Amino acid sequence: MKSWLDEVTWNAEGLVPAVAQDAASREVLMVAWMNRESLERTVASGEAVYWSRSRRKLWRKGEESGHVQRVVELRMDCDSDAILLRVEQEGGIACHTGRERCFFLKLEQDQWVTTDPVLRDPALIYGRK
Amino acid sequence: MKSWLDEVTWNAEGLVPAVAQDAASREVLMVAWMNRESLERTVASGEAVYWSRSRRKLWRKGEESGHVQRVVELRMDCDSDAILLRVEQEGGIACHTGRERCFFLKLEQDQWVTTDPVLRDPALIYGRK
């Protein structure tokens, strides 16, 4: 029997980009990648699980930081090659820099300007202090 | 001199995923891809220009449909491999199916369910009627 997972168009590496959007603030928090297993686990657990391309392993968001993402809604786009998660972001922090979202570099007059306050020192988040 | 374009981490195909978010409704409209030239043209023109992977050419969003995206703000994420555009979506329609956004497939009990109304018949949008 064909699974909903079979309807996703995985790329050559077996991945799709996944966009996480905060259900409350509606900000786009981050873009990460999912393989079949991570998407399956995301739905089974109700918490975002990504595929870390750099570490080449499943990455349960928040496993180190505590900043888990509870999935409120999961969507796919018209050509089935991108996923959208509406999430409740634990701690209100998605980024490893301690900011709400990873998109804190804003283009202004041909320069990337760092915006958005650091809500919590990453050294505290990752227990190095 | 190093350009802001050099600070983007392009993938092996020279691309980055770009997320378009509606500046008014705040919905995530679509995920598409940009190469260096499309990002440069997006900023120069103030309207979203993507790279069509299927057609292998620059794709000025709205060139056929009229549904151009005026860029209100452009951001990059912490590892510089994803772009976020806040846009004013002409016609309030981003999807080629005539819907506001491409993410109209919602997972419900292990099924992708089609949601979101068709605001305009695609045959009318693309002049086939």
PDB file of N, CA and C in Angstrom, chain A residues 3-5 7-8 11 13 17 19 21 25-28 30-31 33 39 43 53 73-84 86 95-97 101-108 110-112 115-116, chain B residues 3-5 7-8 11 13 17 19 21 25-28 30-31 33 39 43 53 73-84 86 95-97 101-108 110-112 115-116:
ATOM      1  N   SER A   3       2.214   4.710   0.841  1.00  0.00           N
ATOM      2  CA  SER A   3       2.199   5.545   2.038  1.00  0.00           C
ATOM      3  C   SER A   3       2.233   7.019   1.640  1.00  0.00           C
ATOM      4  N   TRP A   4       1.786   7.876   2.527  1.00  0.00           N
ATOM      5  CA  TRP A   4       1.899   9.328   2.304  1.00  0.00           C
ATOM      6  C   TRP A   4       3.354   9.731   2.108  1.00  0.00           C
ATOM      7  N   LEU A   5       4.259   8.944   2.667  1.00  0.00           N
ATOM      8  CA  LEU A   5       5.691   9.227   2.517  1.00  0.00           C
ATOM      9  C   LEU A   5       6.165   9.012   1.078  1.00  0.00           C
ATOM     10  N   GLU A   7       4.574   9.856  -1.449  1.00  0.00           N
ATOM     11  CA  GLU A   7       4.103  10.962  -2.289  1.00  0.00           C
ATOM     12  C   GLU A   7       5.038  12.171  -2.248  1.00  0.00           C
ATOM     13  N   VAL A   8       6.009  12.125  -1.357  1.00  0.00           N
ATOM     14  CA  VAL A   8       6.995  13.198  -1.290  1.00  0.00           C
ATOM     15  C   VAL A   8       8.035  12.984  -2.396  1.00  0.00           C
ATOM     16  N   ASN A  11      14.818  14.453  -3.205  1.00  0.00           N
ATOM     17  CA  ASN A  11      15.853  14.798  -4.197  1.00  0.00           C
ATOM     18  C   ASN A  11      16.867  13.645  -4.345  1.00  0.00           C
ATOM     19  N   GLU A  13      19.597  13.057  -3.115  1.00  0.00           N
ATOM     20  CA  GLU A  13      20.158  12.566  -1.840  1.00  0.00           C
ATOM     21  C   GLU A  13      19.078  12.049  -0.896  1.00  0.00           C
ATOM     22  N   PRO A  17      13.678  19.997   1.502  1.00  0.00           N
ATOM     23  CA  PRO A  17      13.796  21.121   2.438  1.00  0.00           C
ATOM     24  C   PRO A  17      12.519  21.242   3.266  1.00  0.00           C
ATOM     25  N   VAL A  19      10.605  23.887   5.972  1.00  0.00           N
ATOM     26  CA  VAL A  19      10.542  25.234   6.534  1.00  0.00           C
ATOM     27  C   VAL A  19       9.761  25.154   7.842  1.00  0.00           C
ATOM     28  N   GLN A  21       7.834  27.281  10.676  1.00  0.00           N
ATOM     29  CA  GLN A  21       7.225  28.592  10.934  1.00  0.00           C
ATOM     30  C   GLN A  21       6.618  28.580  12.329  1.00  0.00           C
ATOM     31  N   SER A  25       4.104  33.571  16.555  1.00  0.00           N
ATOM     32  CA  SER A  25       4.623  34.826  15.967  1.00  0.00           C
ATOM     33  C   SER A  25       4.494  34.817  14.447  1.00  0.00           C
ATOM     34  N   ARG A  26       4.345  33.630  13.856  1.00  0.00           N
ATOM     35  CA  ARG A  26       4.259  33.424  12.411  1.00  0.00           C
ATOM     36  C   ARG A  26       5.562  33.739  11.685  1.00  0.00           C
ATOM     37  N   GLU A  27       6.641  33.951  12.428  1.00  0.00           N
ATOM     38  CA  GLU A  27       7.934  34.146  11.781  1.00  0.00           C
ATOM     39  C   GLU A  27       8.422  32.832  11.169  1.00  0.00           C
ATOM     40  N   VAL A  28       9.124  32.948  10.057  1.00  0.00           N
ATOM     41  CA  VAL A  28       9.834  31.793   9.504  1.00  0.00           C
ATOM     42  C   VAL A  28      11.087  31.611  10.346  1.00  0.00           C
ATOM     43  N   MET A  30      13.375  28.781  10.443  1.00  0.00           N
ATOM     44  CA  MET A  30      14.560  28.118   9.886  1.00  0.00           C
ATOM     45  C   MET A  30      14.167  27.273   8.674  1.00  0.00           C
ATOM     46  N   VAL A  31      15.173  26.915   7.906  1.00  0.00           N
ATOM     47  CA  VAL A  31      15.027  25.906   6.860  1.00  0.00           C
ATOM     48  C   VAL A  31      16.009  24.801   7.185  1.00  0.00           C
ATOM     49  N   TRP A  33      16.608  20.181   6.580  1.00  0.00           N
ATOM     50  CA  TRP A  33      16.356  19.116   5.614  1.00  0.00           C
ATOM     51  C   TRP A  33      15.782  17.892   6.312  1.00  0.00           C
ATOM     52  N   LEU A  39      11.129  12.539   8.488  1.00  0.00           N
ATOM     53  CA  LEU A  39       9.743  12.990   8.319  1.00  0.00           C
ATOM     54  C   LEU A  39       8.780  12.026   9.016  1.00  0.00           C
ATOM     55  N   VAL A  43       6.312  13.031  12.324  1.00  0.00           N
ATOM     56  CA  VAL A  43       4.864  12.837  12.420  1.00  0.00           C
ATOM     57  C   VAL A  43       4.526  11.886  13.574  1.00  0.00           C
ATOM     58  N   ARG A  53      22.802  17.364   7.522  1.00  0.00           N
ATOM     59  CA  ARG A  53      23.670  17.040   6.389  1.00  0.00           C
ATOM     60  C   ARG A  53      25.134  17.082   6.798  1.00  0.00           C
ATOM     61  N   GLU A  73       1.009  21.674  12.637  1.00  0.00           N
ATOM     62  CA  GLU A  73       0.453  21.379  11.319  1.00  0.00           C
ATOM     63  C   GLU A  73       1.599  21.067  10.380  1.00  0.00           C
ATOM     64  N   LEU A  74       1.364  20.146   9.466  1.00  0.00           N
ATOM     65  CA  LEU A  74       2.397  19.788   8.502  1.00  0.00           C
ATOM     66  C   LEU A  74       1.805  19.842   7.095  1.00  0.00           C
ATOM     67  N   ARG A  75       2.493  20.553   6.222  1.00  0.00           N
ATOM     68  CA  ARG A  75       2.009  20.722   4.856  1.00  0.00           C
ATOM     69  C   ARG A  75       3.090  20.404   3.828  1.00  0.00           C
ATOM     70  N   MET A  76       2.657  20.159   2.616  1.00  0.00           N
ATOM     71  CA  MET A  76       3.571  19.894   1.500  1.00  0.00           C
ATOM     72  C   MET A  76       3.156  20.824   0.363  1.00  0.00           C
ATOM     73  N   ASP A  77       4.089  21.147  -0.512  1.00  0.00           N
ATOM     74  CA  ASP A  77       3.739  22.091  -1.578  1.00  0.00           C
ATOM     75  C   ASP A  77       3.256  21.382  -2.841  1.00  0.00           C
ATOM     76  N   CYS A  78       2.867  22.183  -3.826  1.00  0.00           N
ATOM     77  CA  CYS A  78       2.187  21.686  -5.027  1.00  0.00           C
ATOM     78  C   CYS A  78       3.032  20.712  -5.833  1.00  0.00           C
ATOM     79  N   ASP A  79       4.340  20.863  -5.822  1.00  0.00           N
ATOM     80  CA  ASP A  79       5.141  19.865  -6.536  1.00  0.00           C
ATOM     81  C   ASP A  79       5.824  18.897  -5.572  1.00  0.00           C
ATOM     82  N   SER A  80       5.321  18.829  -4.391  1.00  0.00           N
ATOM     83  CA  SER A  80       5.640  17.796  -3.391  1.00  0.00           C
ATOM     84  C   SER A  80       7.128  17.698  -3.070  1.00  0.00           C
ATOM     85  N   ASP A  81       7.844  18.815  -3.243  1.00  0.00           N
ATOM     86  CA  ASP A  81       9.272  18.760  -2.940  1.00  0.00           C
ATOM     87  C   ASP A  81       9.701  19.768  -1.869  1.00  0.00           C
ATOM     88  N   ALA A  82       8.736  20.207  -1.056  1.00  0.00           N
ATOM     89  CA  ALA A  82       9.073  21.039   0.100  1.00  0.00           C
ATOM     90  C   ALA A  82       8.013  20.818   1.172  1.00  0.00           C
ATOM     91  N   ILE A  83       8.449  20.896   2.429  1.00  0.00           N
ATOM     92  CA  ILE A  83       7.578  20.656   3.586  1.00  0.00           C
ATOM     93  C   ILE A  83       7.499  21.953   4.389  1.00  0.00           C
ATOM     94  N   LEU A  84       6.322  22.213   4.932  1.00  0.00           N
ATOM     95  CA  LEU A  84       6.131  23.361   5.822  1.00  0.00           C
ATOM     96  C   LEU A  84       5.582  22.857   7.160  1.00  0.00           C
ATOM     97  N   ARG A  86       4.214  24.079  10.857  1.00  0.00           N
ATOM     98  CA  ARG A  86       3.861  25.122  11.813  1.00  0.00           C
ATOM     99  C   ARG A  86       4.169  24.540  13.174  1.00  0.00           C
ATOM    100  N   CYS A  95      17.256  29.321  16.829  1.00  0.00           N
ATOM    101  CA  CYS A  95      18.614  29.394  16.267  1.00  0.00           C
ATOM    102  C   CYS A  95      19.677  29.033  17.305  1.00  0.00           C
ATOM    103  N   HIS A  96      20.726  28.392  16.838  1.00  0.00           N
ATOM    104  CA  HIS A  96      21.824  28.002  17.732  1.00  0.00           C
ATOM    105  C   HIS A  96      22.593  29.220  18.269  1.00  0.00           C
ATOM    106  N   THR A  97      22.325  30.396  17.656  1.00  0.00           N
ATOM    107  CA  THR A  97      22.954  31.622  18.161  1.00  0.00           C
ATOM    108  C   THR A  97      22.167  32.229  19.318  1.00  0.00           C
ATOM    109  N   ARG A 101      15.010  33.196  15.528  1.00  0.00           N
ATOM    110  CA  ARG A 101      15.021  32.562  14.218  1.00  0.00           C
ATOM    111  C   ARG A 101      16.399  32.636  13.588  1.00  0.00           C
ATOM    112  N   CYS A 102      16.616  31.740  12.660  1.00  0.00           N
ATOM    113  CA  CYS A 102      17.919  31.695  11.989  1.00  0.00           C
ATOM    114  C   CYS A 102      18.079  32.806  10.953  1.00  0.00           C
ATOM    115  N   PHE A 103      16.988  33.409  10.532  1.00  0.00           N
ATOM    116  CA  PHE A 103      17.068  34.439   9.475  1.00  0.00           C
ATOM    117  C   PHE A 103      17.304  35.820  10.069  1.00  0.00           C
ATOM    118  N   PHE A 104      18.428  36.002  10.696  1.00  0.00           N
ATOM    119  CA  PHE A 104      18.702  37.280  11.344  1.00  0.00           C
ATOM    120  C   PHE A 104      19.667  38.156  10.537  1.00  0.00           C
ATOM    121  N   LEU A 105      20.057  37.713   9.371  1.00  0.00           N
ATOM    122  CA  LEU A 105      20.923  38.528   8.508  1.00  0.00           C
ATOM    123  C   LEU A 105      20.074  39.196   7.442  1.00  0.00           C
ATOM    124  N   LYS A 106      20.022  40.498   7.499  1.00  0.00           N
ATOM    125  CA  LYS A 106      19.124  41.263   6.638  1.00  0.00           C
ATOM    126  C   LYS A 106      19.950  42.046   5.636  1.00  0.00           C
ATOM    127  N   LEU A 107      19.551  41.998   4.376  1.00  0.00           N
ATOM    128  CA  LEU A 107      20.296  42.738   3.361  1.00  0.00           C
ATOM    129  C   LEU A 107      19.900  44.214   3.385  1.00  0.00           C
ATOM    130  N   GLU A 108      20.891  45.064   3.623  1.00  0.00           N
ATOM    131  CA  GLU A 108      20.660  46.512   3.613  1.00  0.00           C
ATOM    132  C   GLU A 108      21.792  47.160   2.827  1.00  0.00           C
ATOM    133  N   ASP A 110      23.339  46.412   0.064  1.00  0.00           N
ATOM    134  CA  ASP A 110      24.391  45.473  -0.355  1.00  0.00           C
ATOM    135  C   ASP A 110      25.283  45.000   0.788  1.00  0.00           C
ATOM    136  N   GLN A 111      24.716  44.952   1.978  1.00  0.00           N
ATOM    137  CA  GLN A 111      25.452  44.406   3.128  1.00  0.00           C
ATOM    138  C   GLN A 111      24.517  43.532   3.948  1.00  0.00           C
ATOM    139  N   TRP A 112      25.036  42.434   4.454  1.00  0.00           N
ATOM    140  CA  TRP A 112      24.266  41.603   5.377  1.00  0.00           C
ATOM    141  C   TRP A 112      24.452  42.169   6.786  1.00  0.00           C
ATOM    142  N   THR A 115      20.672  41.310  12.669  1.00  0.00           N
ATOM    143  CA  THR A 115      19.524  41.883  13.370  1.00  0.00           C
ATOM    144  C   THR A 115      19.051  40.883  14.424  1.00  0.00           C
ATOM    145  N   ASP A 116      18.003  41.218  15.113  1.00  0.00           N
ATOM    146  CA  ASP A 116      17.317  40.324  16.064  1.00  0.00           C
ATOM    147  C   ASP A 116      18.185  40.102  17.317  1.00  0.00           C
TER     148      ASP A 116
ATOM    149  N   SER B   3      31.710  40.760  -2.578  1.00  0.00           N
ATOM    150  CA  SER B   3      30.310  41.175  -2.683  1.00  0.00           C
ATOM    151  C   SER B   3      29.475  40.413  -1.661  1.00  0.00           C
ATOM    152  N   TRP B   4      28.312  40.987  -1.317  1.00  0.00           N
ATOM    153  CA  TRP B   4      27.355  40.278  -0.458  1.00  0.00           C
ATOM    154  C   TRP B   4      26.959  38.941  -1.084  1.00  0.00           C
ATOM    155  N   LEU B   5      27.033  38.858  -2.404  1.00  0.00           N
ATOM    156  CA  LEU B   5      26.690  37.596  -3.084  1.00  0.00           C
ATOM    157  C   LEU B   5      27.700  36.491  -2.780  1.00  0.00           C
ATOM    158  N   GLU B   7      28.955  35.951   0.026  1.00  0.00           N
ATOM    159  CA  GLU B   7      28.749  35.446   1.380  1.00  0.00           C
ATOM    160  C   GLU B   7      27.665  34.371   1.455  1.00  0.00           C
ATOM    161  N   VAL B   8      26.975  34.175   0.337  1.00  0.00           N
ATOM    162  CA  VAL B   8      25.965  33.111   0.291  1.00  0.00           C
ATOM    163  C   VAL B   8      26.670  31.777   0.057  1.00  0.00           C
ATOM    164  N   ASN B  11      24.997  25.745  -3.054  1.00  0.00           N
ATOM    165  CA  ASN B  11      25.202  24.282  -3.027  1.00  0.00           C
ATOM    166  C   ASN B  11      26.001  23.831  -4.255  1.00  0.00           C
ATOM    167  N   GLU B  13      25.214  22.684  -6.980  1.00  0.00           N
ATOM    168  CA  GLU B  13      24.666  23.159  -8.264  1.00  0.00           C
ATOM    169  C   GLU B  13      24.629  24.679  -8.351  1.00  0.00           C
ATOM    170  N   PRO B  17      18.000  27.447  -1.520  1.00  0.00           N
ATOM    171  CA  PRO B  17      16.542  27.518  -1.424  1.00  0.00           C
ATOM    172  C   PRO B  17      16.120  28.915  -0.949  1.00  0.00           C
ATOM    173  N   VAL B  19      12.719  31.026   0.439  1.00  0.00           N
ATOM    174  CA  VAL B  19      11.358  30.946   0.966  1.00  0.00           C
ATOM    175  C   VAL B  19      10.701  32.299   0.757  1.00  0.00           C
ATOM    176  N   GLN B  21       7.593  34.666   1.787  1.00  0.00           N
ATOM    177  CA  GLN B  21       6.539  34.836   2.795  1.00  0.00           C
ATOM    178  C   GLN B  21       5.751  36.097   2.465  1.00  0.00           C
ATOM    179  N   SER B  25      -0.310  38.729   4.820  1.00  0.00           N
ATOM    180  CA  SER B  25      -0.948  37.580   5.497  1.00  0.00           C
ATOM    181  C   SER B  25       0.052  36.802   6.346  1.00  0.00           C
ATOM    182  N   ARG B  26       1.331  36.970   6.065  1.00  0.00           N
ATOM    183  CA  ARG B  26       2.439  36.285   6.721  1.00  0.00           C
ATOM    184  C   ARG B  26       2.476  34.787   6.425  1.00  0.00           C
ATOM    185  N   GLU B  27       1.663  34.330   5.487  1.00  0.00           N
ATOM    186  CA  GLU B  27       1.726  32.923   5.089  1.00  0.00           C
ATOM    187  C   GLU B  27       3.029  32.644   4.339  1.00  0.00           C
ATOM    188  N   VAL B  28       3.534  31.450   4.513  1.00  0.00           N
ATOM    189  CA  VAL B  28       4.642  30.989   3.674  1.00  0.00           C
ATOM    190  C   VAL B  28       4.043  30.596   2.330  1.00  0.00           C
ATOM    191  N   MET B  30       5.727  29.880  -0.802  1.00  0.00           N
ATOM    192  CA  MET B  30       6.397  28.906  -1.668  1.00  0.00           C
ATOM    193  C   MET B  30       7.870  28.785  -1.291  1.00  0.00           C
ATOM    194  N   VAL B  31       8.474  27.709  -1.750  1.00  0.00           N
ATOM    195  CA  VAL B  31       9.925  27.548  -1.702  1.00  0.00           C
ATOM    196  C   VAL B  31      10.393  27.372  -3.139  1.00  0.00           C
ATOM    197  N   TRP B  33      14.136  28.121  -5.865  1.00  0.00           N
ATOM    198  CA  TRP B  33      15.599  28.112  -5.836  1.00  0.00           C
ATOM    199  C   TRP B  33      16.147  29.341  -6.534  1.00  0.00           C
ATOM    200  N   LEU B  39      19.502  35.858  -7.689  1.00  0.00           N
ATOM    201  CA  LEU B  39      19.490  36.650  -6.454  1.00  0.00           C
ATOM    202  C   LEU B  39      19.912  38.094  -6.742  1.00  0.00           C
ATOM    203  N   VAL B  43      17.435  41.501  -6.260  1.00  0.00           N
ATOM    204  CA  VAL B  43      17.754  42.705  -5.492  1.00  0.00           C
ATOM    205  C   VAL B  43      17.778  43.937  -6.404  1.00  0.00           C
ATOM    206  N   ARG B  53      14.635  24.964 -11.956  1.00  0.00           N
ATOM    207  CA  ARG B  53      15.455  23.770 -12.132  1.00  0.00           C
ATOM    208  C   ARG B  53      14.931  22.903 -13.271  1.00  0.00           C
ATOM    209  N   GLU B  73      11.624  42.772   1.961  1.00  0.00           N
ATOM    210  CA  GLU B  73      12.787  42.522   2.826  1.00  0.00           C
ATOM    211  C   GLU B  73      13.444  41.227   2.379  1.00  0.00           C
ATOM    212  N   LEU B  74      14.763  41.194   2.468  1.00  0.00           N
ATOM    213  CA  LEU B  74      15.484  39.988   2.074  1.00  0.00           C
ATOM    214  C   LEU B  74      16.441  39.599   3.195  1.00  0.00           C
ATOM    215  N   ARG B  75      16.359  38.346   3.617  1.00  0.00           N
ATOM    216  CA  ARG B  75      17.187  37.865   4.717  1.00  0.00           C
ATOM    217  C   ARG B  75      17.909  36.577   4.348  1.00  0.00           C
ATOM    218  N   MET B  76      18.948  36.279   5.114  1.00  0.00           N
ATOM    219  CA  MET B  76      19.713  35.046   4.932  1.00  0.00           C
ATOM    220  C   MET B  76      19.824  34.396   6.299  1.00  0.00           C
ATOM    221  N   ASP B  77      19.993  33.097   6.334  1.00  0.00           N
ATOM    222  CA  ASP B  77      20.025  32.425   7.638  1.00  0.00           C
ATOM    223  C   ASP B  77      21.445  32.281   8.182  1.00  0.00           C
ATOM    224  N   CYS B  78      21.534  31.749   9.388  1.00  0.00           N
ATOM    225  CA  CYS B  78      22.785  31.738  10.147  1.00  0.00           C
ATOM    226  C   CYS B  78      23.906  30.966   9.458  1.00  0.00           C
ATOM    227  N   ASP B  79      23.571  29.934   8.696  1.00  0.00           N
ATOM    228  CA  ASP B  79      24.656  29.255   7.969  1.00  0.00           C
ATOM    229  C   ASP B  79      24.671  29.636   6.487  1.00  0.00           C
ATOM    230  N   SER B  80      24.025  30.704   6.160  1.00  0.00           N
ATOM    231  CA  SER B  80      24.098  31.383   4.856  1.00  0.00           C
ATOM    232  C   SER B  80      23.729  30.483   3.675  1.00  0.00           C
ATOM    233  N   ASP B  81      22.883  29.477   3.965  1.00  0.00           N
ATOM    234  CA  ASP B  81      22.486  28.600   2.858  1.00  0.00           C
ATOM    235  C   ASP B  81      20.980  28.561   2.630  1.00  0.00           C
ATOM    236  N   ALA B  82      20.291  29.599   3.077  1.00  0.00           N
ATOM    237  CA  ALA B  82      18.860  29.734   2.757  1.00  0.00           C
ATOM    238  C   ALA B  82      18.518  31.226   2.773  1.00  0.00           C
ATOM    239  N   ILE B  83      17.580  31.592   1.895  1.00  0.00           N
ATOM    240  CA  ILE B  83      17.153  32.985   1.739  1.00  0.00           C
ATOM    241  C   ILE B  83      15.672  33.085   2.120  1.00  0.00           C
ATOM    242  N   LEU B  84      15.322  34.190   2.764  1.00  0.00           N
ATOM    243  CA  LEU B  84      13.919  34.456   3.085  1.00  0.00           C
ATOM    244  C   LEU B  84      13.529  35.794   2.463  1.00  0.00           C
ATOM    245  N   ARG B  86      10.456  38.555   2.184  1.00  0.00           N
ATOM    246  CA  ARG B  86       9.112  39.021   2.514  1.00  0.00           C
ATOM    247  C   ARG B  86       8.623  39.768   1.296  1.00  0.00           C
ATOM    248  N   CYS B  95       0.595  30.465  -6.226  1.00  0.00           N
ATOM    249  CA  CYS B  95       0.677  29.098  -6.779  1.00  0.00           C
ATOM    250  C   CYS B  95       0.101  29.025  -8.189  1.00  0.00           C
ATOM    251  N   HIS B  96       0.732  28.186  -8.998  1.00  0.00           N
ATOM    252  CA  HIS B  96       0.268  28.009 -10.379  1.00  0.00           C
ATOM    253  C   HIS B  96      -1.110  27.336 -10.443  1.00  0.00           C
ATOM    254  N   THR B  97      -1.572  26.790  -9.294  1.00  0.00           N
ATOM    255  CA  THR B  97      -2.915  26.194  -9.248  1.00  0.00           C
ATOM    256  C   THR B  97      -3.989  27.249  -8.975  1.00  0.00           C
ATOM    257  N   ARG B 101      -1.125  30.108  -1.892  1.00  0.00           N
ATOM    258  CA  ARG B 101       0.208  29.567  -1.613  1.00  0.00           C
ATOM    259  C   ARG B 101       0.328  28.141  -2.140  1.00  0.00           C
ATOM    260  N   CYS B 102       1.566  27.734  -2.326  1.00  0.00           N
ATOM    261  CA  CYS B 102       1.828  26.389  -2.842  1.00  0.00           C
ATOM    262  C   CYS B 102       1.630  25.308  -1.785  1.00  0.00           C
ATOM    263  N   PHE B 103       1.628  25.693  -0.516  1.00  0.00           N
ATOM    264  CA  PHE B 103       1.534  24.690   0.556  1.00  0.00           C
ATOM    265  C   PHE B 103       0.077  24.395   0.904  1.00  0.00           C
ATOM    266  N   PHE B 104      -0.649  23.822  -0.047  1.00  0.00           N
ATOM    267  CA  PHE B 104      -2.073  23.574   0.188  1.00  0.00           C
ATOM    268  C   PHE B 104      -2.360  22.106   0.476  1.00  0.00           C
ATOM    269  N   LEU B 105      -1.329  21.288   0.548  1.00  0.00           N
ATOM    270  CA  LEU B 105      -1.525  19.878   0.902  1.00  0.00           C
ATOM    271  C   LEU B 105      -1.202  19.689   2.376  1.00  0.00           C
ATOM    272  N   LYS B 106      -2.213  19.315   3.136  1.00  0.00           N
ATOM    273  CA  LYS B 106      -2.097  19.234   4.586  1.00  0.00           C
ATOM    274  C   LYS B 106      -2.170  17.775   5.008  1.00  0.00           C
ATOM    275  N   LEU B 107      -1.261  17.375   5.868  1.00  0.00           N
ATOM    276  CA  LEU B 107      -1.272  15.984   6.322  1.00  0.00           C
ATOM    277  C   LEU B 107      -2.328  15.816   7.418  1.00  0.00           C
ATOM    278  N   GLU B 108      -3.274  14.913   7.150  1.00  0.00           N
ATOM    279  CA  GLU B 108      -4.314  14.593   8.135  1.00  0.00           C
ATOM    280  C   GLU B 108      -4.469  13.092   8.179  1.00  0.00           C
ATOM    281  N   ASP B 110      -2.378  10.588   8.147  1.00  0.00           N
ATOM    282  CA  ASP B 110      -1.593   9.879   7.150  1.00  0.00           C
ATOM    283  C   ASP B 110      -2.102  10.026   5.720  1.00  0.00           C
ATOM    284  N   GLN B 111      -2.744  11.161   5.457  1.00  0.00           N
ATOM    285  CA  GLN B 111      -3.179  11.443   4.093  1.00  0.00           C
ATOM    286  C   GLN B 111      -2.898  12.914   3.779  1.00  0.00           C
ATOM    287  N   TRP B 112      -2.495  13.165   2.539  1.00  0.00           N
ATOM    288  CA  TRP B 112      -2.347  14.557   2.098  1.00  0.00           C
ATOM    289  C   TRP B 112      -3.703  15.033   1.614  1.00  0.00           C
ATOM    290  N   THR B 115      -6.248  21.528   0.560  1.00  0.00           N
ATOM    291  CA  THR B 115      -6.956  22.593   1.266  1.00  0.00           C
ATOM    292  C   THR B 115      -6.824  23.890   0.465  1.00  0.00           C
ATOM    293  N   ASP B 116      -7.329  24.961   0.994  1.00  0.00           N
ATOM    294  CA  ASP B 116      -7.177  26.313   0.430  1.00  0.00           C
ATOM    295  C   ASP B 116      -7.958  26.465  -0.890  1.00  0.00           C
TER     296      ASP B 116
END
